[in-house]
């Protein structure tokens, strides 16, 4: 397999949508049927990746080796029950029995090594990480191996194992995601820029883009704790929002309008007392544009804003109407928007 083809093969296996398609999820069928039709040169790589993806569904079941072992034990018990006086009379039968035992033994050993090979293959596959990366303005939802539901916001990346370990359920996030964690005695940990979030079963939002100067954890239900390399562990209660700065300083507050932190997963954007810089950061990820401030101080203006189906143009006009600011398009090609005072 060439280097290019190998990259395609690996990229397919790392794509959550492709794995779902390979495992028979109709929701992803049209997209991948069209892609495969457009790229016939990767037919072999697609087929190999599909085989591996299907193998991820492997579940250990009671194999035929178990029934073979039962037959073995039953046959040995029957032999033990034969009296010594009848030994000679059944010598011929025993010879046949010995032959059967040899066949069963060989079958059992063969089945054992086959099953062991399958398990080893499964363990190898389970160590492969799955990475979901969303593009600008394209949130996505995934279901993790334990049933945990995750809504991933625009321009974000989530990495998780094909199968969670028995000791800890760990995922890595760069960007923003809302988690509805399946309750389980096994701890669930989100590794994000600036902090780790530990939970056992709850609903919370993590906003942790590496390029920003802070991470925000908003707890909707249950309980979580946040910690870091140079930060002590803090515990949050429902309705609390924690902001973790680059210097590991933590600011925790009780927030009345918590929906503003996770309504993005329902296609809405709302801000209650949020700064203009926070709003333009969110708009930039949603619409794929970059805001540049000519007057940095206006980024501290605060707004109460809630929008759903409005276009970017309509949102910017609304902001201009409520404050002495002006948005100007510097270039349509590079998607830059200048922000200045009126």
Short mmCIF file of C-alpha atoms in Angstrom, two decimals:
data_model
loop_
_atom_site.label_atom_id
_atom_site.label_comp_id
_atom_site.label_asym_id
_atom_site.label_seq_id
_atom_site.Cartn_x
_atom_site.Cartn_y
_atom_site.Cartn_z
CA UNK A 1 0.00 0.00 0.00
CA UNK A 2 1.47 3.37 -1.03
CA UNK A 3 1.99 6.16 1.49
CA UNK A 4 -0.97 8.12 0.06
CA UNK A 5 -3.25 5.08 0.10
CA UNK A 6 -2.13 4.26 3.64
CA UNK A 7 -3.06 7.77 4.75
CA UNK A 8 -6.51 7.39 3.16
CA UNK A 9 -6.97 4.04 4.90
CA UNK A 10 -6.00 5.49 8.31
CA UNK A 11 -8.12 8.59 7.78
CA UNK A 12 -11.18 6.48 7.03
CA UNK A 13 -10.74 4.47 10.23
CA UNK A 14 -10.32 7.66 12.26
CA UNK A 15 -13.55 9.11 10.82
CA UNK A 16 -16.50 8.38 13.11
CA UNK A 17 -18.98 8.87 10.27
CA UNK A 18 -17.22 6.27 8.10
CA UNK A 19 -17.10 3.76 10.95
CA UNK A 20 -20.87 4.22 11.46
CA UNK A 21 -21.41 3.79 7.71
CA UNK A 22 -19.33 0.60 7.61
CA UNK A 23 -21.32 -0.79 10.55
CA UNK A 24 -24.60 -0.26 8.69
CA UNK A 25 -25.81 3.14 9.95
CA UNK A 26 -28.15 4.39 7.18
CA UNK A 27 -27.77 7.99 8.32
CA UNK A 28 -24.25 8.10 6.87
CA UNK A 29 -24.88 5.93 3.80
CA UNK A 30 -25.57 8.60 1.17
CA UNK A 31 -22.52 10.65 2.05
CA UNK A 32 -20.08 7.73 1.79
CA UNK A 33 -21.71 6.10 -1.22
CA UNK A 34 -21.20 9.39 -3.07
CA UNK A 35 -17.60 9.72 -1.85
CA UNK A 36 -16.73 6.15 -2.86
CA UNK A 37 -18.31 6.73 -6.28
CA UNK A 38 -16.13 9.82 -6.77
CA UNK A 39 -12.96 8.03 -5.65
CA UNK A 40 -12.87 4.58 -7.27
CA UNK A 41 -9.06 4.63 -6.98
CA UNK A 42 -9.43 3.99 -3.23
CA UNK A 43 -11.76 1.00 -3.55
CA UNK A 44 -9.30 -1.42 -1.93
CA UNK A 45 -8.59 0.90 0.97
CA UNK A 46 -12.31 1.40 1.54
CA UNK A 47 -12.99 -2.33 1.64
CA UNK A 48 -10.12 -3.00 4.05
CA UNK A 49 -11.19 -0.13 6.31
CA UNK A 50 -14.80 -1.40 6.26
CA UNK A 51 -13.64 -4.85 7.36
CA UNK A 52 -11.74 -3.36 10.31
CA UNK A 53 -14.67 -1.10 11.23
CA UNK A 54 -17.05 -4.05 11.23
CA UNK A 55 -14.57 -5.95 13.42
CA UNK A 56 -14.93 -3.24 16.04
CA UNK A 57 -18.41 -4.62 16.71
CA UNK A 58 -16.87 -7.94 17.73
CA UNK A 59 -18.40 -9.18 20.95
CA UNK A 60 -17.15 -12.21 22.80
CA UNK A 61 -19.82 -14.88 22.98
CA UNK A 62 -19.88 -18.37 24.35
CA UNK A 63 -17.93 -20.26 21.72
CA UNK A 64 -18.31 -23.80 20.53
CA UNK A 65 -15.25 -24.57 22.62
CA UNK A 66 -17.47 -24.52 25.67
CA UNK A 67 -19.84 -27.14 24.29
CA UNK A 68 -16.86 -29.23 23.19
CA UNK A 69 -15.50 -29.12 26.71
CA UNK A 70 -18.91 -30.21 28.04
CA UNK A 71 -18.85 -33.19 25.71
CA UNK A 72 -15.35 -34.03 26.86
CA UNK A 73 -16.35 -34.03 30.53
CA UNK A 74 -19.50 -36.04 29.83
CA UNK A 75 -17.56 -38.67 27.88
CA UNK A 76 -14.94 -38.97 30.64
CA UNK A 77 -17.70 -39.44 33.22
CA UNK A 78 -19.26 -42.20 31.14
CA UNK A 79 -15.92 -43.97 30.92
CA UNK A 80 -15.37 -43.66 34.67
CA UNK A 81 -18.76 -45.29 35.29
CA UNK A 82 -17.82 -48.42 33.40
CA UNK A 83 -17.02 -51.16 35.93
CA UNK A 84 -13.68 -52.94 35.93
CA UNK A 85 -15.43 -56.29 35.23
CA UNK A 86 -16.87 -54.88 31.99
CA UNK A 87 -13.56 -53.40 30.92
CA UNK A 88 -12.56 -56.14 28.48
CA UNK A 89 -16.05 -56.37 27.01
CA UNK A 90 -16.01 -52.65 26.25
CA UNK A 91 -12.41 -52.48 25.12
CA UNK A 92 -13.45 -52.07 21.52
CA UNK A 93 -15.88 -49.33 22.46
CA UNK A 94 -13.15 -47.59 24.42
CA UNK A 95 -10.91 -47.56 21.39
CA UNK A 96 -13.59 -45.68 19.52
CA UNK A 97 -14.05 -43.44 22.53
CA UNK A 98 -10.32 -42.72 22.60
CA UNK A 99 -10.47 -41.75 18.94
CA UNK A 100 -13.39 -39.44 19.67
CA UNK A 101 -11.51 -37.90 22.60
CA UNK A 102 -8.53 -37.21 20.37
CA UNK A 103 -10.76 -35.50 17.81
CA UNK A 104 -12.50 -33.48 20.49
CA UNK A 105 -9.15 -32.53 22.00
CA UNK A 106 -7.86 -31.34 18.67
CA UNK A 107 -11.09 -29.46 18.03
CA UNK A 108 -11.00 -27.87 21.47
CA UNK A 109 -7.37 -26.77 21.09
CA UNK A 110 -8.04 -25.44 17.61
CA UNK A 111 -11.10 -23.53 18.83
CA UNK A 112 -9.15 -22.16 21.80
CA UNK A 113 -6.37 -20.74 19.66
CA UNK A 114 -8.85 -19.40 17.11
CA UNK A 115 -10.82 -17.65 19.81
CA UNK A 116 -7.64 -16.35 21.41
CA UNK A 117 -6.55 -14.99 18.04
CA UNK A 118 -9.92 -13.26 17.62
CA UNK A 119 -9.70 -11.75 21.09
CA UNK A 120 -6.14 -10.54 20.47
CA UNK A 121 -7.27 -9.01 17.19
CA UNK A 122 -10.18 -7.35 18.99
CA UNK A 123 -7.89 -5.97 21.71
CA UNK A 124 -5.60 -4.57 19.04
CA UNK A 125 -8.52 -2.89 17.29
CA UNK A 126 -9.91 -1.57 20.55
CA UNK A 127 -6.68 0.30 21.16
CA UNK A 128 -7.20 2.33 17.98
CA UNK A 129 -8.38 5.85 18.85
CA UNK A 130 -11.34 7.42 17.09
CA UNK A 131 -11.13 11.12 16.29
CA UNK A 132 -14.08 13.31 15.36
CA UNK A 133 -13.22 16.73 13.97
CA UNK A 134 -15.96 19.20 13.10
CA UNK A 135 -15.63 21.94 10.51
CA UNK A 136 -16.75 25.53 10.79
CA UNK A 137 -20.49 25.87 11.31
CA UNK A 138 -21.01 22.10 11.41
CA UNK A 139 -21.72 20.74 14.93
CA UNK A 140 -21.93 16.96 15.24
CA UNK A 141 -23.29 14.39 17.66
CA UNK A 142 -21.58 11.11 18.55
CA UNK A 143 -22.33 8.24 20.92
CA UNK A 144 -19.32 6.90 22.81
CA UNK A 145 -18.72 3.16 23.48
CA UNK A 146 -20.41 3.39 26.92
CA UNK A 147 -23.53 5.11 25.56
CA UNK A 148 -22.45 8.63 26.55
CA UNK A 149 -23.86 11.23 24.14
CA UNK A 150 -21.63 14.08 23.02
CA UNK A 151 -22.58 17.14 20.97
CA UNK A 152 -19.42 18.59 19.40
CA UNK A 153 -19.45 22.26 18.43
CA UNK A 154 -17.90 23.83 15.33
CA UNK A 155 -14.14 23.73 14.80
CA UNK A 156 -13.66 21.20 17.60
CA UNK A 157 -11.90 17.86 17.96
CA UNK A 158 -12.84 14.90 20.17
CA UNK A 159 -10.62 11.81 20.51
CA UNK A 160 -11.68 8.63 22.34
CA UNK A 161 -10.84 4.89 22.32
CA UNK A 162 -12.90 2.32 20.47
CA UNK A 163 -13.42 0.55 23.79
CA UNK A 164 -13.09 2.18 27.21
CA UNK A 165 -10.80 0.70 29.82
CA UNK A 166 -12.26 -0.90 32.94
CA UNK A 167 -10.45 1.60 35.17
CA UNK A 168 -11.32 4.92 33.56
CA UNK A 169 -13.31 6.33 30.64
CA UNK A 170 -11.05 9.01 29.14
CA UNK A 171 -11.62 11.36 26.19
CA UNK A 172 -9.60 14.29 24.85
CA UNK A 173 -11.29 17.51 23.74
CA UNK A 174 -10.02 20.54 21.88
CA UNK A 175 -12.85 23.00 21.41
CA UNK A 176 -16.38 22.85 22.76
CA UNK A 177 -18.69 19.92 23.51
CA UNK A 178 -21.76 19.12 25.59
CA UNK A 179 -21.65 15.78 27.43
CA UNK A 180 -24.51 13.61 28.69
CA UNK A 181 -22.48 10.98 30.48
CA UNK A 182 -23.89 7.51 31.09
CA UNK A 183 -23.90 6.72 34.80
CA UNK A 184 -21.26 4.17 35.66
CA UNK A 185 -18.99 3.35 38.60
CA UNK A 186 -16.06 3.83 36.22
CA UNK A 187 -14.91 7.48 36.33
CA UNK A 188 -15.34 9.58 33.19
CA UNK A 189 -12.60 12.13 32.48
CA UNK A 190 -12.47 14.86 29.84
CA UNK A 191 -8.91 16.04 29.17
CA UNK A 192 -9.12 19.58 27.80
CA UNK A 193 -6.76 22.55 27.46
CA UNK A 194 -6.05 24.06 30.90
CA UNK A 195 -8.02 21.48 32.92
CA UNK A 196 -9.37 17.95 33.37
CA UNK A 197 -13.06 17.40 34.12
CA UNK A 198 -13.98 14.31 36.18
CA UNK A 199 -17.54 13.00 36.36
CA UNK A 200 -19.56 9.88 37.16
CA UNK A 201 -22.81 10.66 35.33
CA UNK A 202 -24.03 14.12 34.49
CA UNK A 203 -24.71 16.82 31.89
CA UNK A 204 -22.18 19.58 31.34
CA UNK A 205 -20.61 21.79 28.69
CA UNK A 206 -16.88 22.28 28.15
CA UNK A 207 -15.65 25.25 26.11
CA UNK A 208 -11.89 24.82 25.76
CA UNK A 209 -10.39 26.06 22.50
CA UNK A 210 -6.57 25.95 22.66
CA UNK A 211 -6.17 29.34 20.94
CA UNK A 212 -8.28 31.17 23.54
CA UNK A 213 -7.08 32.40 26.94
CA UNK A 214 -9.55 30.46 29.07
CA UNK A 215 -11.63 27.29 29.32
CA UNK A 216 -15.21 27.30 30.59
CA UNK A 217 -17.02 24.40 32.27
CA UNK A 218 -20.77 24.82 32.81
CA UNK A 219 -22.57 22.17 34.88
CA UNK A 220 -26.22 21.47 34.06
CA UNK A 221 -26.91 18.32 36.12
CA UNK A 222 -25.02 16.07 38.52
CA UNK A 223 -21.58 16.93 39.84
CA UNK A 224 -18.11 17.34 38.37
CA UNK A 225 -14.68 18.36 39.53
CA UNK A 226 -12.03 20.30 37.66
CA UNK A 227 -8.30 20.07 38.22
CA UNK A 228 -5.00 20.79 36.52
CA UNK A 229 -1.24 20.35 36.81
CA UNK A 230 -0.85 23.48 38.95
CA UNK A 231 -4.43 23.78 40.14
CA UNK A 232 -6.18 22.21 43.09
CA UNK A 233 -9.40 20.25 42.59
CA UNK A 234 -12.64 22.24 42.56
CA UNK A 235 -16.12 20.68 42.77
CA UNK A 236 -19.08 22.21 40.94
CA UNK A 237 -22.79 22.03 41.66
CA UNK A 238 -25.59 22.37 39.04
CA UNK A 239 -25.83 25.92 37.72
CA UNK A 240 -22.18 26.71 38.38
CA UNK A 241 -19.77 27.93 35.71
CA UNK A 242 -15.99 27.72 36.12
CA UNK A 243 -13.55 29.78 34.06
CA UNK A 244 -9.96 28.50 34.00
CA UNK A 245 -7.33 30.93 32.73
CA UNK A 246 -4.00 30.10 31.13
CA UNK A 247 -2.26 30.83 34.43
CA UNK A 248 -4.51 28.20 36.13
CA UNK A 249 -6.51 30.83 38.02
CA UNK A 250 -10.10 29.71 38.51
CA UNK A 251 -13.25 31.83 38.75
CA UNK A 252 -16.44 29.97 39.76
CA UNK A 253 -19.89 31.58 39.72
CA UNK A 254 -23.54 30.59 39.96
CA UNK A 255 -25.23 31.50 36.68
CA UNK A 256 -28.96 32.06 36.30
CA UNK A 257 -29.21 31.61 32.52
CA UNK A 258 -27.19 28.44 32.08
CA UNK A 259 -28.75 27.63 28.69
CA UNK A 260 -26.55 30.24 27.04
CA UNK A 261 -23.63 27.83 27.44
CA UNK A 262 -25.13 24.84 25.65
CA UNK A 263 -27.98 26.06 23.43
CA UNK A 264 -25.60 25.97 20.46
CA UNK A 265 -26.28 22.23 20.15
CA UNK A 266 -29.92 23.09 19.34
CA UNK A 267 -28.91 25.63 16.69
CA UNK A 268 -29.36 28.68 18.92
CA UNK A 269 -27.04 31.37 20.20
CA UNK A 270 -27.83 33.30 23.37
CA UNK A 271 -25.76 35.60 25.54
CA UNK A 272 -26.74 37.11 28.87
CA UNK A 273 -24.37 39.83 30.02
CA UNK A 274 -21.58 38.47 27.79
CA UNK A 275 -18.88 40.66 26.29
CA UNK A 276 -18.72 41.54 22.61
CA UNK A 277 -15.43 39.65 22.27
CA UNK A 278 -17.14 36.48 23.56
CA UNK A 279 -19.97 36.96 21.08
CA UNK A 280 -17.71 37.52 18.07
CA UNK A 281 -15.59 34.51 19.03
CA UNK A 282 -18.72 32.35 18.94
CA UNK A 283 -19.95 33.91 15.70
CA UNK A 284 -16.53 33.43 14.11
CA UNK A 285 -16.63 29.66 14.75
CA UNK A 286 -20.26 29.33 13.69
CA UNK A 287 -19.98 31.25 10.42
CA UNK A 288 -16.29 30.73 9.58
CA UNK A 289 -15.22 34.38 9.77
CA UNK A 290 -12.49 36.27 11.63
CA UNK A 291 -13.14 39.48 13.57
CA UNK A 292 -10.42 42.11 13.91
CA UNK A 293 -10.83 44.95 16.42
CA UNK A 294 -9.53 48.40 15.53
CA UNK A 295 -10.55 49.57 19.01
CA UNK A 296 -9.83 46.73 21.49
CA UNK A 297 -11.74 48.40 24.34
CA UNK A 298 -15.10 47.92 22.60
CA UNK A 299 -14.66 44.17 23.05
CA UNK A 300 -15.70 44.71 26.67
CA UNK A 301 -19.20 45.94 25.75
CA UNK A 302 -21.80 43.56 27.21
CA UNK A 303 -24.96 42.29 25.56
CA UNK A 304 -28.13 40.34 26.17
CA UNK A 305 -28.65 38.57 22.87
CA UNK A 306 -30.60 35.54 21.63
CA UNK A 307 -30.75 34.43 17.98
CA UNK A 308 -31.74 31.25 16.16
CA UNK A 309 -32.16 31.32 12.38
CA UNK A 310 -30.80 34.82 11.77
CA UNK A 311 -28.00 35.20 9.24
CA UNK A 312 -24.64 36.65 10.18
CA UNK A 313 -25.57 39.90 8.46
CA UNK A 314 -28.78 40.19 10.50
CA UNK A 315 -26.93 39.48 13.76
CA UNK A 316 -24.27 42.11 13.04
CA UNK A 317 -26.96 44.67 12.16
CA UNK A 318 -28.67 43.93 15.48
CA UNK A 319 -25.40 44.48 17.37
CA UNK A 320 -24.77 47.74 15.52
CA UNK A 321 -28.26 48.94 16.41
CA UNK A 322 -27.76 48.42 20.14
CA UNK A 323 -24.24 49.86 20.54
CA UNK A 324 -21.97 52.49 18.90
CA UNK A 325 -20.00 49.97 16.84
CA UNK A 326 -19.59 49.23 13.15
CA UNK A 327 -18.76 45.99 11.31
CA UNK A 328 -16.98 46.29 7.96
CA UNK A 329 -16.02 43.56 5.51
CA UNK A 330 -12.33 43.88 4.76
CA UNK A 331 -12.35 41.10 2.18
CA UNK A 332 -14.99 38.59 1.16
CA UNK A 333 -12.31 36.11 0.11
CA UNK A 334 -10.47 35.85 3.41
CA UNK A 335 -13.66 36.22 5.46
CA UNK A 336 -12.33 39.03 7.68
CA UNK A 337 -14.62 41.50 9.44
CA UNK A 338 -13.32 44.76 10.92
CA UNK A 339 -14.88 45.94 14.20
CA UNK A 340 -14.56 49.64 15.05
CA UNK A 341 -16.33 52.47 16.83
CA UNK A 342 -18.96 54.42 14.88
#
